[in-house]
Amino acid sequence: MTDSVKRRREEEAADGENGVAVSEQGSDTAPGFPLSEMSVRRVLRESARDKTVFLHGQVPGPIMVNSASGDGTDAVVILEKTPFQEENISELLKKHTKLQLQMTNDIYSTYRLYLPPELNEIKTTVVYPATEKHLQKYLRQEVYLIQETAEDYKNITLPFIQSQSFSIQWVYNILEKKAEADRVVYENPDPANGFILIPDLKWDQKQLDDLYLIAICHCRGIKSLRDLTAEHLPLLRNMAQEGKEAIVKRYGIPGSQLRVYLHYQPSYYHLHVHFTALSYDAPGCSVERAHLLSDVIDNLELDSQYYQKRTLTFALRADEPLLKKCQEAGRV
Ligand code: DD3
């Protein structure tokens, strides 16, 4: 671990997690989400490999912005067991509360190791209130590969994007410092060629193994890879170069150990770049979704209209409205 990361950890430990007051034992999520009042309606998805579970929960109470089902308000709760932090392991062995033998055979034995609460946390992500769209997003679905030609983009995908009212208020909140302002790692404030670099929601910043940051450009109206031309090269070069510099400075991870890429399709239509640790098999870094920023820059240098011309391949889930549009047009 780098010294700067260590120092930040110590600072955080001193004033509670990230400077936010930590709730006392017994009272759960203070202030915020009433987890203990939530009933689990169903498991949307789970993964033994990723040690995650996605829950559809319902909270009794007055926030009735949605009426997806029954009474109460829907929520998505994502629970995730996090990677080990190397500097905690000796503490973990020393402070365990119980070591229960499961079986023993020759020189081999297995145990259940029980830990005190503060060494046993679970990363919890909450979407609340959640709409039917949020619930659908996390349901396990079959996926289909689409080969989107330039024509398909013009006739199917673009009209679809424009007809949707995807809320990206959270993106504007970050850009306007109305949310997560204390989490910003780096900013180039230039309105045309600037961006904000910030840890992604998926990363708890406890260990560098699963490092995940996003660079969100200040410029509005660049929806995705499809909109990029040579005109955007200064912005893209800034994101690549200054993003990497900020990450080596803060976390000690050099550009040669980072995977820097865009998604197509993205999950929100405001241009952003993903920075993940190369050794981390990050969700969404597969060949059918990730486009390396260095390749994107090179392609645009070769041909300004590269991404307006090219057929782009991506996967869509069975329930996605865009898939239905592609099916109607006979493109699947
Ligand atoms: C999102 C894609 C979006 C559910 C979930 C996540 N990084 C975010 C709000 C704030 C953020 C992100 C949508 C939403 Cl779990 C629906 O992601 C975010 N803040 N990816 C950061 N730093």
Short mmCIF file of C-alpha atoms and ligand atoms in Angstrom, two decimals:
data_model
loop_
_atom_site.label_atom_id
_atom_site.label_comp_id
_atom_site.label_asym_id
_atom_site.label_seq_id
_atom_site.Cartn_x
_atom_site.Cartn_y
_atom_site.Cartn_z
CA MET A 1 0.00 0.00 0.00
CA THR A 2 1.21 3.50 -0.74
CA ASP A 3 1.92 5.99 2.01
CA SER A 4 -0.82 8.31 0.80
CA VAL A 5 -3.40 5.53 0.96
CA LYS A 6 -2.18 4.57 4.43
CA ARG A 7 -2.39 8.15 5.60
CA ARG A 8 -5.91 8.52 4.28
CA ARG A 9 -6.95 5.31 6.02
CA GLU A 10 -5.61 6.61 9.32
CA GLU A 11 -7.41 9.92 8.84
CA GLU A 12 -10.63 8.07 8.06
CA ALA A 13 -10.26 5.82 11.05
CA ALA A 14 -9.87 8.89 13.23
CA ASP A 15 -13.11 10.56 12.22
CA GLY A 16 -15.21 7.53 11.38
CA GLU A 17 -15.71 6.21 7.90
CA ASN A 18 -15.04 8.94 5.30
CA GLY A 19 -15.74 11.67 7.78
CA VAL A 20 -19.36 10.59 8.25
CA ALA A 21 -20.51 9.76 11.74
CA VAL A 22 -20.71 6.02 12.28
CA SER A 23 -23.90 4.85 13.92
CA GLU A 24 -23.68 3.35 17.38
CA GLN A 25 -23.96 -0.38 17.82
CA GLY A 26 -27.60 -1.54 17.79
CA SER A 27 -29.04 1.31 15.80
CA ASP A 28 -28.51 0.19 12.24
CA THR A 29 -28.21 2.46 9.23
CA ALA A 30 -28.16 5.91 10.78
CA PRO A 31 -28.99 8.18 9.04
CA GLY A 32 -30.61 6.74 5.96
CA PHE A 33 -32.08 3.50 4.88
CA PRO A 34 -34.28 1.47 7.30
CA LEU A 35 -32.65 -1.88 6.55
CA SER A 36 -34.06 -3.77 9.52
CA GLU A 37 -37.63 -2.82 8.57
CA MET A 38 -37.21 -4.07 5.04
CA SER A 39 -38.79 -7.35 4.04
CA VAL A 40 -37.15 -9.41 1.30
CA ARG A 41 -39.61 -10.04 -1.53
CA ARG A 42 -37.22 -12.03 -3.69
CA VAL A 43 -33.63 -12.65 -4.61
CA LEU A 44 -33.08 -10.96 -7.96
CA ARG A 45 -29.68 -12.48 -8.58
CA GLU A 46 -26.85 -14.08 -6.66
CA SER A 47 -23.34 -15.15 -7.38
CA ALA A 48 -21.35 -17.60 -5.31
CA ARG A 49 -18.21 -16.60 -7.19
CA ASP A 50 -18.64 -12.87 -6.61
CA LYS A 51 -20.03 -13.37 -3.07
CA THR A 52 -22.92 -11.08 -3.86
CA VAL A 53 -26.67 -11.15 -3.57
CA PHE A 54 -29.13 -8.70 -5.16
CA LEU A 55 -32.38 -8.34 -3.22
CA HIS A 56 -35.76 -6.90 -4.06
CA GLY A 57 -36.89 -5.48 -0.74
CA GLN A 58 -39.91 -3.59 0.43
CA VAL A 59 -40.02 -0.97 3.12
CA PRO A 60 -43.35 -0.21 4.77
CA GLY A 61 -43.95 3.50 4.83
CA PRO A 62 -44.96 6.72 3.19
CA ILE A 63 -42.57 7.20 0.26
CA MET A 64 -45.01 6.04 -2.43
CA VAL A 65 -43.35 7.37 -5.57
CA ASN A 66 -43.72 3.98 -7.14
CA SER A 67 -46.41 1.36 -6.95
CA ALA A 68 -44.66 -1.58 -8.57
CA SER A 69 -46.17 -4.06 -6.16
CA GLY A 70 -48.36 -4.12 -3.10
CA ASP A 71 -47.99 -1.60 -0.34
CA GLY A 72 -44.75 -0.06 0.79
CA THR A 73 -41.82 1.13 -1.25
CA ASP A 74 -39.52 -1.01 -3.35
CA ALA A 75 -35.78 -1.09 -2.89
CA VAL A 76 -32.84 -2.88 -4.42
CA VAL A 77 -30.24 -3.90 -1.86
CA ILE A 78 -26.91 -5.32 -3.02
CA LEU A 79 -24.87 -7.20 -0.42
CA GLU A 80 -21.25 -8.04 -1.13
CA LYS A 81 -18.48 -9.67 0.85
CA THR A 82 -15.39 -7.60 0.20
CA PRO A 83 -11.78 -8.66 -0.47
CA PHE A 84 -9.36 -9.07 2.41
CA GLN A 85 -7.26 -6.10 3.40
CA GLU A 86 -3.71 -7.32 3.81
CA GLU A 87 -2.96 -5.07 6.78
CA ASN A 88 -6.00 -6.43 8.65
CA ILE A 89 -5.23 -10.11 8.43
CA SER A 90 -3.09 -10.46 11.52
CA GLU A 91 -5.73 -8.54 13.51
CA LEU A 92 -8.34 -10.89 12.14
CA LEU A 93 -6.45 -13.94 13.38
CA LYS A 94 -5.73 -12.39 16.74
CA LYS A 95 -9.19 -11.00 17.47
CA HIS A 96 -11.38 -13.84 16.22
CA THR A 97 -14.17 -14.75 18.60
CA LYS A 98 -14.44 -18.47 17.76
CA LEU A 99 -12.70 -21.09 15.66
CA GLN A 100 -15.05 -24.01 15.11
CA LEU A 101 -13.61 -27.23 13.81
CA GLN A 102 -15.55 -28.72 10.89
CA MET A 103 -13.49 -31.73 9.98
CA THR A 104 -10.03 -33.10 10.33
CA ASN A 105 -8.23 -35.77 8.31
CA ASP A 106 -4.52 -36.47 8.52
CA ILE A 107 -2.71 -33.13 8.14
CA TYR A 108 -5.86 -31.46 6.73
CA SER A 109 -8.61 -29.65 8.63
CA THR A 110 -11.31 -27.05 7.99
CA TYR A 111 -12.85 -24.50 10.34
CA ARG A 112 -15.39 -21.77 10.66
CA LEU A 113 -13.72 -18.60 11.79
CA TYR A 114 -15.98 -16.11 13.57
CA LEU A 115 -15.06 -12.45 13.77
CA PRO A 116 -16.09 -9.44 15.83
CA PRO A 117 -18.52 -7.12 14.00
CA GLU A 118 -15.99 -4.45 13.05
CA LEU A 119 -13.91 -7.02 11.14
CA ASN A 120 -16.93 -8.57 9.49
CA GLU A 121 -18.55 -5.85 7.42
CA ILE A 122 -20.56 -6.32 4.26
CA LYS A 123 -20.57 -3.69 1.53
CA THR A 124 -24.17 -2.64 1.03
CA THR A 125 -25.51 -0.65 -1.91
CA VAL A 126 -29.06 0.63 -1.82
CA VAL A 127 -31.31 1.95 -4.58
CA TYR A 128 -34.30 3.47 -2.80
CA PRO A 129 -36.92 4.16 -3.87
CA ALA A 130 -36.41 1.74 -6.75
CA THR A 131 -38.53 1.61 -9.90
CA GLU A 132 -39.55 -1.46 -11.87
CA LYS A 133 -36.63 -0.64 -14.22
CA HIS A 134 -34.13 -0.95 -11.37
CA LEU A 135 -35.62 -4.30 -10.33
CA GLN A 136 -35.49 -5.57 -13.92
CA LYS A 137 -31.89 -4.46 -14.31
CA TYR A 138 -30.71 -6.86 -11.63
CA LEU A 139 -32.86 -9.85 -12.57
CA ARG A 140 -30.83 -12.62 -14.15
CA GLN A 141 -31.58 -12.70 -17.85
CA GLU A 142 -30.46 -14.39 -21.03
CA VAL A 143 -28.25 -12.19 -23.17
CA TYR A 144 -28.12 -11.75 -26.94
CA LEU A 145 -25.36 -10.35 -29.09
CA ILE A 146 -26.27 -7.44 -31.39
CA GLN A 147 -24.23 -6.20 -34.32
CA GLU A 148 -25.22 -2.59 -34.65
CA THR A 149 -24.40 -1.07 -38.05
CA ALA A 150 -24.26 2.69 -38.59
CA GLU A 151 -27.75 2.40 -40.09
CA ASP A 152 -29.03 0.48 -37.06
CA TYR A 153 -27.71 3.17 -34.78
CA LYS A 154 -29.49 5.89 -36.76
CA ASN A 155 -32.77 4.00 -37.19
CA ILE A 156 -33.06 2.01 -33.97
CA THR A 157 -30.66 2.86 -31.17
CA LEU A 158 -30.57 6.68 -31.39
CA PRO A 159 -34.38 7.10 -31.55
CA PHE A 160 -34.63 4.65 -28.66
CA ILE A 161 -32.11 6.60 -26.52
CA GLN A 162 -33.94 9.85 -27.29
CA SER A 163 -37.32 8.37 -26.39
CA GLN A 164 -36.08 7.18 -23.01
CA SER A 165 -36.05 9.35 -19.94
CA PHE A 166 -32.97 7.87 -18.29
CA SER A 167 -32.32 10.08 -15.28
CA ILE A 168 -28.68 11.03 -14.97
CA GLN A 169 -29.30 13.50 -12.17
CA TRP A 170 -26.63 11.72 -10.13
CA VAL A 171 -24.06 12.56 -12.84
CA TYR A 172 -25.00 16.25 -12.79
CA ASN A 173 -24.89 16.19 -8.99
CA ILE A 174 -21.27 15.04 -9.17
CA LEU A 175 -20.33 17.61 -11.84
CA GLU A 176 -22.01 20.43 -9.88
CA LYS A 177 -20.56 19.27 -6.52
CA LYS A 178 -24.04 18.68 -5.14
CA ALA A 179 -23.11 15.11 -4.24
CA GLU A 180 -19.91 13.18 -3.48
CA ALA A 181 -17.90 16.45 -3.59
CA ASP A 182 -15.59 15.11 -0.86
CA ARG A 183 -14.81 12.02 -2.95
CA VAL A 184 -13.45 13.81 -6.02
CA VAL A 185 -9.92 12.55 -6.70
CA TYR A 186 -9.06 14.95 -9.51
CA GLU A 187 -10.73 17.65 -11.56
CA ASN A 188 -9.87 19.46 -14.76
CA PRO A 189 -12.51 22.21 -14.66
CA ASP A 190 -12.37 23.12 -18.35
CA PRO A 191 -15.98 23.08 -19.66
CA ALA A 192 -15.02 21.60 -23.05
CA ASN A 193 -12.00 19.40 -22.32
CA GLY A 194 -12.25 18.88 -18.56
CA PHE A 195 -13.62 16.09 -16.37
CA ILE A 196 -14.04 14.83 -12.82
CA LEU A 197 -12.29 11.66 -11.63
CA ILE A 198 -14.09 9.92 -8.78
CA PRO A 199 -14.23 6.42 -7.24
CA ASP A 200 -17.06 4.39 -8.75
CA LEU A 201 -19.88 3.34 -6.46
CA LYS A 202 -18.76 -0.28 -6.91
CA TRP A 203 -15.44 0.38 -5.15
CA ASP A 204 -15.35 0.79 -1.36
CA GLN A 205 -11.75 2.10 -1.50
CA LYS A 206 -10.66 -0.25 1.28
CA GLN A 207 -8.17 -2.16 -0.86
CA LEU A 208 -6.48 -1.47 -4.16
CA ASP A 209 -7.18 -4.96 -5.57
CA ASP A 210 -10.54 -3.91 -6.99
CA LEU A 211 -9.70 -0.27 -7.73
CA TYR A 212 -12.45 1.29 -9.84
CA LEU A 213 -12.75 4.96 -10.73
CA ILE A 214 -14.73 6.82 -13.37
CA ALA A 215 -13.86 9.99 -15.26
CA ILE A 216 -16.98 11.99 -16.13
CA CYS A 217 -16.57 14.78 -18.68
CA HIS A 218 -17.91 18.27 -17.95
CA CYS A 219 -19.22 18.65 -21.48
CA ARG A 220 -22.89 17.66 -21.79
CA GLY A 221 -24.41 16.03 -24.81
CA ILE A 222 -21.75 13.44 -25.69
CA LYS A 223 -23.94 10.39 -25.30
CA SER A 224 -21.52 7.58 -26.04
CA LEU A 225 -18.68 6.20 -28.15
CA ARG A 226 -20.93 6.68 -31.21
CA ASP A 227 -20.79 10.49 -30.83
CA LEU A 228 -17.00 10.72 -30.69
CA THR A 229 -15.02 12.38 -33.48
CA ALA A 230 -11.51 13.83 -33.79
CA GLU A 231 -12.95 17.00 -32.26
CA HIS A 232 -13.04 15.16 -28.92
CA LEU A 233 -9.38 14.08 -29.01
CA PRO A 234 -8.20 16.84 -26.64
CA LEU A 235 -10.82 15.76 -24.07
CA LEU A 236 -10.00 12.07 -24.46
CA ARG A 237 -6.25 12.69 -24.22
CA ASN A 238 -6.77 14.74 -21.06
CA MET A 239 -8.86 11.98 -19.51
CA ALA A 240 -6.25 9.35 -20.37
CA GLN A 241 -3.19 11.30 -19.28
CA GLU A 242 -4.44 13.33 -16.31
CA GLY A 243 -6.58 10.45 -15.07
CA LYS A 244 -3.57 8.13 -14.93
CA GLU A 245 -1.40 10.80 -13.33
CA ALA A 246 -3.99 11.42 -10.61
CA ILE A 247 -4.30 7.69 -9.89
CA VAL A 248 -0.56 7.07 -9.58
CA LYS A 249 -0.31 10.12 -7.32
CA ARG A 250 -3.18 9.13 -5.02
CA TYR A 251 -3.01 5.32 -5.09
CA GLY A 252 0.48 4.52 -6.37
CA ILE A 253 -0.80 2.45 -9.29
CA PRO A 254 0.92 3.31 -12.58
CA GLY A 255 -0.87 3.58 -15.91
CA SER A 256 0.70 0.31 -17.04
CA GLN A 257 -1.39 -1.48 -14.38
CA LEU A 258 -4.67 0.15 -15.27
CA ARG A 259 -7.40 -0.86 -17.72
CA VAL A 260 -8.82 2.39 -19.11
CA TYR A 261 -11.93 1.97 -21.27
CA LEU A 262 -15.40 3.04 -22.37
CA HIS A 263 -18.51 0.90 -22.43
CA TYR A 264 -20.69 0.40 -25.48
CA GLN A 265 -23.57 0.34 -24.71
CA PRO A 266 -22.92 2.46 -21.62
CA SER A 267 -25.25 2.23 -18.62
CA TYR A 268 -25.80 6.01 -18.77
CA TYR A 269 -25.61 8.28 -21.80
CA HIS A 270 -23.15 10.91 -20.60
CA LEU A 271 -19.59 10.22 -21.73
CA HIS A 272 -17.46 8.58 -19.04
CA VAL A 273 -14.30 6.50 -18.88
CA HIS A 274 -13.65 3.55 -16.57
CA PHE A 275 -10.31 3.06 -14.76
CA THR A 276 -9.91 -0.38 -13.18
CA ALA A 277 -6.95 -2.31 -11.79
CA LEU A 278 -5.55 -4.51 -14.56
CA SER A 279 -5.33 -7.47 -12.16
CA TYR A 280 -9.02 -7.10 -11.30
CA ASP A 281 -11.54 -8.91 -13.49
CA ALA A 282 -13.95 -5.99 -13.24
CA PRO A 283 -17.60 -6.41 -14.19
CA GLY A 284 -18.13 -5.01 -17.71
CA CYS A 285 -14.55 -5.38 -18.93
CA SER A 286 -15.38 -8.16 -21.41
CA VAL A 287 -14.71 -7.88 -25.15
CA GLU A 288 -18.39 -7.38 -26.02
CA ARG A 289 -18.57 -4.20 -23.94
CA ALA A 290 -15.19 -2.56 -23.26
CA HIS A 291 -13.32 -0.32 -25.71
CA LEU A 292 -9.83 0.65 -24.56
CA LEU A 293 -9.45 4.42 -24.46
CA SER A 294 -6.01 4.20 -26.10
CA ASP A 295 -7.55 2.29 -29.03
CA VAL A 296 -10.43 4.77 -29.24
CA ILE A 297 -7.95 7.66 -29.45
CA ASP A 298 -5.91 5.86 -32.08
CA ASN A 299 -8.98 5.05 -34.19
CA LEU A 300 -10.12 8.67 -34.09
CA GLU A 301 -6.65 9.81 -35.14
CA LEU A 302 -6.88 7.50 -38.15
CA ASP A 303 -10.42 8.50 -39.05
CA SER A 304 -12.50 11.22 -37.41
CA GLN A 305 -15.74 9.41 -38.39
CA TYR A 306 -14.56 5.97 -37.28
CA TYR A 307 -17.31 5.50 -34.66
CA GLN A 308 -20.04 6.87 -36.90
CA LYS A 309 -19.17 4.30 -39.59
CA ARG A 310 -18.29 1.16 -37.73
CA THR A 311 -20.48 -1.77 -36.83
CA LEU A 312 -20.33 -2.13 -33.07
CA THR A 313 -21.12 -5.37 -31.26
CA PHE A 314 -22.67 -5.55 -27.81
CA ALA A 315 -24.87 -7.78 -25.68
CA LEU A 316 -28.41 -7.00 -24.58
CA ARG A 317 -30.44 -8.71 -21.90
CA ALA A 318 -33.68 -10.45 -22.90
CA ASP A 319 -35.90 -7.93 -21.13
CA GLU A 320 -34.25 -4.77 -22.45
CA PRO A 321 -36.54 -2.56 -24.54
CA LEU A 322 -33.73 -1.95 -27.04
CA LEU A 323 -33.59 -5.68 -27.77
CA LYS A 324 -37.30 -5.63 -28.59
CA LYS A 325 -36.70 -2.75 -31.03
CA CYS A 326 -33.88 -4.72 -32.69
CA GLN A 327 -36.12 -7.79 -32.94
CA GLU A 328 -38.92 -5.75 -34.49
CA ALA A 329 -36.46 -4.48 -37.09
CA GLY A 330 -35.36 -8.07 -37.76
CA ARG A 331 -31.82 -7.40 -36.55
CA VAL A 332 -31.49 -10.24 -34.02
C1 DD3 B 1 -26.11 3.28 -10.76
C2 DD3 B 1 -24.67 3.49 -12.78
C3 DD3 B 1 -25.16 4.19 -11.53
C4 DD3 B 1 -27.89 1.58 -9.46
C5 DD3 B 1 -26.59 1.62 -9.12
C6 DD3 B 1 -25.68 2.45 -9.77
N1 DD3 B 1 -20.37 6.09 -9.15
C7 DD3 B 1 -24.03 5.55 -9.80
C8 DD3 B 1 -25.20 7.08 -8.37
C9 DD3 B 1 -24.02 7.59 -7.87
C10 DD3 B 1 -22.77 6.03 -9.30
C11 DD3 B 1 -21.48 5.57 -9.70
C12 DD3 B 1 -27.45 3.25 -11.12
C13 DD3 B 1 -25.21 6.08 -9.32
CL1 DD3 B 1 -26.04 0.58 -7.87
C14 DD3 B 1 -28.34 2.42 -10.48
O1 DD3 B 1 -24.01 4.53 -10.75
C15 DD3 B 1 -22.78 7.07 -8.32
N2 DD3 B 1 -21.63 7.56 -7.82
N3 DD3 B 1 -21.31 4.59 -10.60
C16 DD3 B 1 -20.46 7.06 -8.23
N4 DD3 B 1 -19.32 7.55 -7.70
#
